[in-house]
Amino acid sequence: MLNKVNMPSDVKKLNIDEKKELASDIRKEILNVVSKNGGHLASNLGIVELTIALVSYFNVEKDRVVFDVGHQSYVYKLLTGRKNKFSTLRKFGGIAGFPRTDESKFDYFDTGHSSTSISAALGMARARDLLNKKYNVIAVIGDGALTGGMALEALNDAGISRSRLIVILNDNEMSISKNTGGLSQFLTKLRTKKLYVSSNKKIKKFVNKIPFIGKRISKRIGKIKNGIKEMIIPKMYFENIGFTYLGPVDGHNIEAMEDIFRRTENIDGPILIHVLTKKGKGYKFAEEEPNKYHATGAFDLTVGKQSSGKLDYSAVMGNKLVELAREDKRIVAVTAAMEEGTGLSSFAKKYPKRFFDVEIAEQHALTMVAGMAREGLKPVIPIYSSFLQRGFDQVVHDICLQKLGVVICVDRAGCVGADGETHNGLLDLSYLRTIPNMTIMAPKDFIELEDMLEFAIKYDKPIAIRYPRGGEGEYKFTKHNKIMLGKSEVIKEGSDVTILGIGKMTARAMEVAELLEQDNISVEVINARFAKPIDIKTITESINKTKLLVTIEDNSISGGFGEGVKASIRNCNIINFAYPDKFIKHGSVPELEEKYGLNKEAIYKKIKEII
Ligand SMILES: Cc1ncc(C[n+]2csc(CCOP(=O)(O)OP(=O)(O)O)c2C)c(N)n1
């Protein structure tokens, strides 16, 4: 059936049995491509029927659809003219893993970070009304993304707006891990019969008390329970904040969803449609362990995802934290819905009372750890670099202003590869450097990360440790000097050029040095360790000898480490290697490093030319 479908108009022509067949074909195609390219699997398997119903009922040629996070937009891509390119998903030059307005006219808003869809959709709806246009605006948001502050702020505003806006809540009871907060408990009540039964009882009890006719009405209540379930119960929440609530509806029943979409036609103002889906639907392994298949690398379809057994920086941080927490009972760990991704699972198991998953709420998490630090705890908050962007003001206003001892572990710093623009962590060195009272470190390898974590916990002032996605590179360091505040480390002495690497780029500096030395160019290599404060003394001593300074970082050039060094060291020839001041698209890290002249060959060539 997928062979016959390319565009939404093709989907509209299908009868219900054909749509079901299409759903099955789409699942096969997604499994086939994601098992090869990696990507977000479970969320897409869960949203197949919902997307078919959406594309089939609405006119997505003009009706705006905004996918929250956008990781679940693969089905939509398959049905909106991108089927033939689908095998290039997340590859260099291929289609992106998230909606991209520059990729298709059917993508109405770029997403990647959570909880933005309702705000964007409300903006579009208000624009439509002011410009006297006619189309639907639909935000598709998961129950995980709904826990983000922005989504709740947007619901609050949308509720009173009276703008015609449709929010489709794709409720699969999961964020990446299980949702835990109060909102998810509320949704569970809506979902299950429990609330209905107990409210039904309450209603009967109330009605029974009405003189003369109460008992008779009470008997009839049983008969109209479905009506009550749909009309009265949900009004208690969503309708009170201004939405018309429809549902819950089975998100794997295309007909039922199309039917409920039809019912929106005569409703004005904001509407929330509650759709129940199963994450990972149709692939046994993903249904059983949806968290494992939320985002995945390539894997063998028949046996499922196997652990590579390879250590990565997140796991090294998590293991070390478990060890340190044994000795220091004041250590607590906080995550914004990224327990597994940030390597905190063993900490969560070992110290459940000292572990807090606040759901997709980076801003809240950062101010909460400030409160914890204020009262004498030692909070460690691992957070992906690109998601930390959300909490910039909280780092400034709540952590750094008060010099509170919070350890921010900036995970996935640098270029992340296949997830592209929204997920690259290329700005953290720039924005963290601007904050007074902040100290920033970056380790050259796993051992240095462990040493830095130990140092940071003892430091008792705001401090960030940034490290990349994945594991160490091929270059292995043998020596690990003690970490001292603001001190860099001279790894190799030389006399013609100084190469100053930071974090994972220290290994790159050593690789480039090896190439240059083959041409009899003598290289001094310094591991910066601290991006703030910059070790001006050691760098100055080195360039007094060599007269040429090269910096290498996996951050944007704009405001990054290299620019910081340039501003601190006067009268010196400096060349900065960094990513350009651009949003860097998806591809593998080696491909992108090649494109932007950051691999060892390119850096070697450029230095040689200059020398
Ligand atoms: C600001 C931000 N924080 C964290 C993430 C990582 N993340 C991507 S999807 C996701 C879970 C989303 O859950 P839900 O909205 O329920 O969608 P589902 O995958 O369950 O369909 C998280 C935490 C993100 N994309 N953006």
mmCIF file of C-alpha atoms in Angstrom, residues 318-319 321-323 325-326 344-355:
data_model
loop_
_atom_site.group_PDB
_atom_site.id
_atom_site.type_symbol
_atom_site.label_atom_id
_atom_site.label_comp_id
_atom_site.label_asym_id
_atom_site.label_seq_id
_atom_site.Cartn_x
_atom_site.Cartn_y
_atom_site.Cartn_z
ATOM 1 C CA GLY A 318 27.201 8.310 36.258
ATOM 2 C CA ASN A 319 29.478 5.577 37.627
ATOM 3 C CA LEU A 321 28.891 9.876 40.804
ATOM 4 C CA VAL A 322 27.656 6.637 42.377
ATOM 5 C CA GLU A 323 31.121 6.149 43.855
ATOM 6 C CA ALA A 325 27.839 9.605 46.606
ATOM 7 C CA ARG A 326 28.776 6.618 48.759
ATOM 8 C CA LEU A 344 22.058 8.367 35.894
ATOM 9 C CA SER A 345 20.253 5.006 35.903
ATOM 10 C CA SER A 346 22.608 3.304 38.344
ATOM 11 C CA PHE A 347 22.515 6.347 40.644
ATOM 12 C CA ALA A 348 18.695 6.288 40.525
ATOM 13 C CA LYS A 349 18.648 2.618 41.482
ATOM 14 C CA LYS A 350 21.239 2.909 44.208
ATOM 15 C CA TYR A 351 20.023 6.143 45.801
ATOM 16 C CA PRO A 352 16.338 6.519 44.885
ATOM 17 C CA LYS A 353 15.766 9.097 47.630
ATOM 18 C CA ARG A 354 18.619 11.246 46.389
ATOM 19 C CA PHE A 355 17.546 11.089 42.744
#
